[in-house]
Amino acid sequence: MKCTIGIDLGGTVIKIGIVRDGKLLETVRIPANSSSGLAPSLPVITEAIEGLLSRHGIAGPDAVGLAFPGIVDVSKGRATGTNAKYSDAPSIDLESWAAGNWPGTRFFIDNDARMATVGEWKAGAGAGHGNIVMMTIGTGIGTGAVIDGRLIYGKNWCAGALGGHMIVDYRGRRCSCGNVGCVEAMASSFFLPEIIAGNSGLDEEFRNDSDNRNFKTLFGKYAAGDRNVKAVVEYCMDVWSAAVVNYVHAYDPEIVILGGGIMKSADIIIPYVSEKVNSLVFRAGNAGKVDIVPAELGDDAAIIGADFYLNKE
């Protein structure tokens, strides 16, 4: 029985799943020590995959797809750019690792947000559409884009994948990529403590507790009307809206998909961002409003996307 193994390398958790015909059979999660590099995690990943195969009575996978949090040269099957996560990855021959463990298997690697976009395009919120942008909001901000039915890459494999590093405030916060005012620096989980601590308009007690605040608790308290929570949440949604306007102007999609764990608060985010974007975006002629929708596959989008990769064209 043929199957695909999808591996989603997160900063704190590595998700591994077994997929057949676009259907996720099972996933496992293992801790990720991304700051220590990828090499130390490969034996643990291998063991987890063997466990999945054994439980489903499969001798070996037909394909192994790896979603990597950085820039990937898909033609060479290697990571080429990292940002403080798995910094040793460009020096690792991952295709040989896969072939050595499961002879005859096909290996591929791509940017994680782009692979999640494929999942949503083929089996989720983007099914049936040929022009899509997906924005994944989490520790950082990742994006992927499909134009005229094709996943885009560009000369240096960056096209569509660097939406988190589009600039929304050229006088803003320094990003981990070295630039200033990136979407990611202005409104992501990683920078949330700085966003709160640096906002002089918030109550001092609220600012001083910035390290203990996260999007889950903030959105959970949003309806209660606390002015500090409201200010932070709406500031971040304004940043995401500005980013989506940029994506619409750059890629002209039919729909924009918003993903990431934060979309558990889609009932707040989708109406707010939709209204903001459609009040700002330029739409020629009778193009109509931009459809902004929540992702349907959740944390499994990249893993499910892996199953479609060899036939993505």
Short mmCIF file of C-alpha atoms in Angstrom, two decimals:
data_model
loop_
_atom_site.label_atom_id
_atom_site.label_comp_id
_atom_site.label_asym_id
_atom_site.label_seq_id
_atom_site.Cartn_x
_atom_site.Cartn_y
_atom_site.Cartn_z
CA MET A 1 0.00 0.00 0.00
CA LYS A 2 1.49 3.31 -1.10
CA CYS A 3 1.66 6.24 1.27
CA THR A 4 3.41 9.54 1.82
CA ILE A 5 5.17 10.55 5.01
CA GLY A 6 4.89 14.27 5.68
CA ILE A 7 7.28 15.97 8.10
CA ASP A 8 6.57 19.50 9.30
CA LEU A 9 9.60 21.00 11.05
CA GLY A 10 8.36 23.52 13.59
CA GLY A 11 10.43 25.60 15.94
CA THR A 12 9.23 23.78 19.06
CA VAL A 13 7.40 20.73 17.70
CA ILE A 14 8.05 18.42 14.75
CA LYS A 15 4.84 16.96 13.33
CA ILE A 16 5.00 13.74 11.31
CA GLY A 17 2.07 12.17 9.52
CA ILE A 18 1.21 9.29 7.24
CA VAL A 19 -1.06 10.17 4.31
CA ARG A 20 -2.74 8.10 1.64
CA ASP A 21 -4.81 9.53 -1.24
CA GLY A 22 -4.94 12.90 0.48
CA LYS A 23 -6.30 11.40 3.71
CA LEU A 24 -4.35 11.72 6.93
CA LEU A 25 -4.16 8.36 8.70
CA GLU A 26 -2.20 9.34 11.80
CA THR A 27 0.17 11.98 13.15
CA VAL A 28 2.77 12.02 15.87
CA ARG A 29 4.55 14.94 17.48
CA ILE A 30 8.05 15.03 18.84
CA PRO A 31 9.96 17.86 20.53
CA ALA A 32 12.03 20.06 18.25
CA ASN A 33 15.32 21.55 19.34
CA SER A 34 15.60 23.74 16.29
CA SER A 35 18.34 25.92 17.76
CA SER A 36 20.54 22.79 18.04
CA GLY A 37 20.18 21.97 14.35
CA LEU A 38 18.42 19.28 12.35
CA ALA A 39 21.03 16.50 12.50
CA PRO A 40 20.36 15.57 16.17
CA SER A 41 16.64 15.18 15.41
CA LEU A 42 16.97 12.93 12.36
CA PRO A 43 17.30 9.65 14.34
CA VAL A 44 14.22 10.56 16.37
CA ILE A 45 12.30 11.44 13.20
CA THR A 46 13.36 8.13 11.64
CA GLU A 47 12.15 6.20 14.69
CA ALA A 48 8.81 8.02 14.66
CA ILE A 49 8.31 7.24 10.96
CA GLU A 50 9.12 3.57 11.51
CA GLY A 51 6.50 3.49 14.24
CA LEU A 52 3.87 4.98 11.92
CA LEU A 53 4.68 2.51 9.15
CA SER A 54 4.61 -0.44 11.53
CA ARG A 55 1.26 0.48 13.04
CA HIS A 56 -0.29 0.69 9.57
CA GLY A 57 1.34 -2.45 8.21
CA ILE A 58 3.38 -0.62 5.57
CA ALA A 59 6.93 -1.70 4.73
CA GLY A 60 8.06 1.68 3.45
CA PRO A 61 6.71 4.97 2.15
CA ASP A 62 6.34 5.79 -1.52
CA ALA A 63 7.49 9.33 -0.76
CA VAL A 64 8.80 11.45 2.09
CA GLY A 65 8.03 15.17 2.02
CA LEU A 66 9.65 17.63 4.40
CA ALA A 67 8.23 21.09 5.16
CA PHE A 68 11.15 23.31 6.14
CA PRO A 69 10.97 26.71 7.91
CA GLY A 70 13.25 28.53 5.50
CA ILE A 71 14.22 28.89 1.86
CA VAL A 72 14.54 25.69 -0.15
CA ASP A 73 16.04 24.95 -3.56
CA VAL A 74 13.43 22.44 -4.66
CA SER A 75 15.43 21.39 -7.73
CA LYS A 76 18.35 20.26 -5.55
CA GLY A 77 16.28 19.00 -2.64
CA ARG A 78 18.16 21.13 -0.13
CA ALA A 79 17.49 23.93 2.31
CA THR A 80 19.44 27.03 1.30
CA GLY A 81 18.40 29.66 3.83
CA THR A 82 17.52 29.51 7.52
CA ASN A 83 16.53 32.04 10.14
CA ALA A 84 17.72 30.81 13.56
CA LYS A 85 16.09 27.40 13.04
CA TYR A 86 17.87 24.20 11.97
CA SER A 87 20.90 26.19 10.83
CA ASP A 88 22.81 23.03 9.83
CA ALA A 89 20.14 21.94 7.35
CA PRO A 90 21.85 23.34 4.21
CA SER A 91 24.79 21.01 4.83
CA ILE A 92 22.67 17.85 5.18
CA ASP A 93 21.92 15.56 2.25
CA LEU A 94 18.35 14.75 3.22
CA GLU A 95 17.65 12.80 0.05
CA SER A 96 20.41 10.36 1.02
CA TRP A 97 18.99 10.17 4.54
CA ALA A 98 15.58 9.14 3.17
CA ALA A 99 17.01 6.70 0.63
CA GLY A 100 19.25 5.14 3.25
CA ASN A 101 16.35 4.42 5.56
CA TRP A 102 13.69 3.55 2.97
CA PRO A 103 15.33 2.41 -0.29
CA GLY A 104 13.41 3.40 -3.39
CA THR A 105 11.43 6.14 -1.72
CA ARG A 106 11.14 9.55 -3.37
CA PHE A 107 12.13 12.57 -1.31
CA PHE A 108 11.17 16.21 -1.67
CA ILE A 109 11.50 19.31 0.47
CA ASP A 110 9.91 22.74 0.30
CA ASN A 111 9.23 25.78 2.43
CA ASP A 112 6.75 24.93 5.20
CA ALA A 113 4.21 27.67 4.47
CA ARG A 114 4.31 26.85 0.77
CA MET A 115 3.68 23.17 1.51
CA ALA A 116 0.75 24.13 3.75
CA THR A 117 -0.58 26.20 0.87
CA VAL A 118 -0.51 23.11 -1.34
CA GLY A 119 -2.50 21.20 1.28
CA GLU A 120 -5.20 23.87 1.44
CA TRP A 121 -5.17 24.29 -2.35
CA LYS A 122 -5.67 20.61 -3.07
CA ALA A 123 -7.70 19.40 -0.10
CA GLY A 124 -8.83 22.38 1.95
CA ALA A 125 -10.19 25.91 1.71
CA GLY A 126 -8.56 26.56 -1.67
CA ALA A 127 -9.88 23.50 -3.48
CA GLY A 128 -11.23 24.41 -6.90
CA HIS A 129 -9.39 27.72 -7.10
CA GLY A 130 -6.42 28.54 -9.34
CA ASN A 131 -5.29 31.80 -7.72
CA ILE A 132 -4.62 31.63 -4.00
CA VAL A 133 -2.55 33.24 -1.30
CA MET A 134 -2.23 31.59 2.09
CA MET A 135 -0.92 33.41 5.15
CA THR A 136 0.05 31.29 8.16
CA ILE A 137 0.17 33.26 11.41
CA GLY A 138 2.12 31.82 14.31
CA THR A 139 5.55 32.16 15.87
CA GLY A 140 6.41 33.84 12.59
CA ILE A 141 4.44 34.68 9.47
CA GLY A 142 4.63 32.40 6.43
CA THR A 143 3.00 32.57 3.02
CA GLY A 144 2.54 30.66 -0.19
CA ALA A 145 0.97 31.63 -3.50
CA VAL A 146 -0.65 29.86 -6.44
CA ILE A 147 -1.07 31.87 -9.64
CA ASP A 148 -2.97 30.55 -12.66
CA GLY A 149 -2.94 27.06 -11.20
CA ARG A 150 0.79 26.96 -10.53
CA LEU A 151 2.69 27.14 -7.27
CA ILE A 152 5.18 29.97 -7.70
CA TYR A 153 8.89 29.84 -6.85
CA GLY A 154 10.88 32.54 -8.64
CA LYS A 155 14.56 32.65 -9.58
CA ASN A 156 15.86 32.07 -6.04
CA TRP A 157 12.96 29.95 -4.74
CA CYS A 158 11.62 32.85 -2.67
CA ALA A 159 8.54 33.92 -4.63
CA GLY A 160 5.40 33.83 -2.53
CA ALA A 161 7.21 32.50 0.53
CA LEU A 162 8.45 35.73 2.10
CA GLY A 163 5.15 37.42 2.85
CA GLY A 164 6.14 37.57 6.50
CA HIS A 165 9.03 39.80 5.51
CA MET A 166 7.12 42.31 3.45
CA ILE A 167 7.55 45.68 5.11
CA VAL A 168 4.47 47.28 6.64
CA ASP A 169 6.31 49.95 8.68
CA TYR A 170 9.73 51.08 7.45
CA ARG A 171 10.33 52.80 10.79
CA GLY A 172 9.18 49.80 12.80
CA ARG A 173 10.69 47.00 14.83
CA ARG A 174 13.88 45.17 13.84
CA CYS A 175 13.00 41.71 12.54
CA SER A 176 14.99 38.54 13.18
CA CYS A 177 15.78 38.55 9.44
CA GLY A 178 17.68 41.82 9.89
CA ASN A 179 15.16 44.04 8.15
CA VAL A 180 12.96 46.66 9.79
CA GLY A 181 9.16 46.71 9.98
CA CYS A 182 8.42 43.26 8.54
CA VAL A 183 4.93 41.84 9.05
CA GLU A 184 6.49 39.18 11.28
CA ALA A 185 8.28 41.74 13.45
CA MET A 186 5.19 43.88 13.83
CA ALA A 187 2.58 41.19 14.63
CA SER A 188 3.66 37.61 15.34
CA SER A 189 3.75 35.43 18.44
CA PHE A 190 7.52 35.67 18.69
CA PHE A 191 7.42 39.45 18.92
CA LEU A 192 4.23 39.74 21.00
CA PRO A 193 6.05 40.51 24.29
CA GLU A 194 7.91 43.37 22.58
CA ILE A 195 4.70 44.60 20.97
CA ILE A 196 3.05 44.84 24.38
CA ALA A 197 6.02 46.09 26.40
CA GLY A 198 6.79 48.80 23.87
CA ASN A 199 3.27 50.23 23.65
CA SER A 200 3.21 53.27 25.95
CA GLY A 201 -0.54 53.59 25.48
CA LEU A 202 -1.17 50.45 27.51
CA ASP A 203 -1.48 50.32 31.29
CA GLU A 204 1.86 49.83 33.03
CA GLU A 205 0.74 46.69 34.82
CA PHE A 206 -0.37 45.17 31.51
CA ARG A 207 2.95 46.05 29.84
CA ASN A 208 5.01 44.66 32.71
CA ASP A 209 3.32 41.26 32.32
CA SER A 210 4.06 41.06 28.59
CA ASP A 211 6.05 37.82 28.81
CA ASN A 212 3.01 35.98 30.15
CA ARG A 213 0.63 37.00 27.41
CA ASN A 214 -0.13 35.15 24.19
CA PHE A 215 -2.61 35.38 21.35
CA LYS A 216 -4.76 32.55 22.72
CA THR A 217 -5.47 34.38 25.99
CA LEU A 218 -5.74 37.80 24.35
CA PHE A 219 -8.32 36.69 21.81
CA GLY A 220 -10.11 34.77 24.55
CA LYS A 221 -10.56 38.01 26.50
CA TYR A 222 -11.26 40.24 23.50
CA ALA A 223 -15.06 40.12 23.77
CA ALA A 224 -14.90 41.28 27.41
CA GLY A 225 -13.85 44.72 26.18
CA ASP A 226 -10.67 45.32 28.18
CA ARG A 227 -9.07 48.34 26.51
CA ASN A 228 -5.52 46.91 26.71
CA VAL A 229 -6.52 43.61 25.13
CA LYS A 230 -8.57 45.41 22.49
CA ALA A 231 -5.68 47.71 21.60
CA VAL A 232 -3.16 44.87 21.16
CA VAL A 233 -5.50 42.53 19.29
CA GLU A 234 -6.74 45.19 16.90
CA TYR A 235 -3.24 46.51 16.30
CA CYS A 236 -2.11 43.02 15.24
CA MET A 237 -5.19 42.49 13.07
CA ASP A 238 -4.48 45.85 11.42
CA VAL A 239 -0.94 44.69 10.62
CA TRP A 240 -2.24 41.41 9.18
CA SER A 241 -4.78 43.35 7.14
CA ALA A 242 -2.05 45.58 5.72
CA ALA A 243 -0.09 42.48 4.79
CA VAL A 244 -3.09 40.93 3.04
CA VAL A 245 -3.61 44.13 1.04
CA ASN A 246 0.00 43.80 -0.13
CA TYR A 247 -0.55 40.15 -1.08
CA VAL A 248 -3.69 41.00 -3.02
CA HIS A 249 -1.91 43.77 -4.90
CA ALA A 250 1.09 41.53 -5.62
CA TYR A 251 -0.66 38.28 -6.60
CA ASP A 252 -4.30 39.13 -7.47
CA PRO A 253 -5.77 35.99 -5.87
CA GLU A 254 -9.33 34.73 -5.94
CA ILE A 255 -9.15 34.02 -2.23
CA VAL A 256 -6.81 34.62 0.68
CA ILE A 257 -6.59 31.81 3.23
CA LEU A 258 -5.57 32.60 6.80
CA GLY A 259 -4.07 29.70 8.76
CA GLY A 260 -2.19 28.85 11.92
CA GLY A 261 -3.31 27.97 15.43
CA ILE A 262 -4.55 31.53 15.90
CA MET A 263 -7.45 30.75 13.58
CA LYS A 264 -9.23 29.15 16.51
CA SER A 265 -10.32 32.79 16.83
CA ALA A 266 -11.46 32.98 13.19
CA ASP A 267 -14.84 34.31 14.32
CA ILE A 268 -13.03 37.49 15.38
CA ILE A 269 -10.22 37.64 12.83
CA ILE A 270 -11.98 36.88 9.54
CA PRO A 271 -14.73 39.56 9.77
CA TYR A 272 -12.28 42.20 11.03
CA VAL A 273 -9.59 41.54 8.42
CA SER A 274 -12.14 41.15 5.62
CA GLU A 275 -13.72 44.51 6.36
CA LYS A 276 -10.36 46.25 6.71
CA VAL A 277 -8.86 44.72 3.56
CA ASN A 278 -11.88 45.38 1.39
CA SER A 279 -11.93 49.01 2.51
CA LEU A 280 -8.30 49.48 1.46
CA VAL A 281 -7.48 47.16 -1.43
CA PHE A 282 -7.53 48.43 -5.01
CA ARG A 283 -9.86 46.40 -7.20
CA ALA A 284 -10.21 47.36 -10.85
CA GLY A 285 -13.53 47.33 -12.69
CA ASN A 286 -16.05 44.82 -11.40
CA ALA A 287 -13.53 42.58 -9.63
CA GLY A 288 -15.62 42.56 -6.46
CA LYS A 289 -14.54 41.95 -2.90
CA VAL A 290 -11.59 39.81 -1.85
CA ASP A 291 -12.70 36.56 -0.23
CA ILE A 292 -10.77 35.96 2.98
CA VAL A 293 -11.39 32.55 4.53
CA PRO A 294 -9.99 30.44 7.37
CA ALA A 295 -7.84 27.41 6.60
CA GLU A 296 -9.64 24.07 6.88
CA LEU A 297 -6.79 21.65 7.57
CA GLY A 298 -5.36 23.28 10.69
CA ASP A 299 -1.93 22.15 11.80
CA ASP A 300 -2.02 19.26 9.33
CA ALA A 301 -2.02 21.36 6.14
CA ALA A 302 1.68 20.89 5.33
CA ILE A 303 1.59 17.17 6.08
CA ILE A 304 -1.45 16.64 3.85
CA GLY A 305 0.12 18.90 1.23
CA ALA A 306 3.08 16.53 1.05
CA ASP A 307 0.86 13.86 -0.47
CA PHE A 308 0.11 16.07 -3.48
CA TYR A 309 3.61 17.35 -4.13
CA LEU A 310 4.80 14.91 -6.75
CA ASN A 311 1.73 15.82 -8.82
CA LYS A 312 1.49 19.49 -7.83
CA GLU A 313 1.66 20.81 -11.40
#
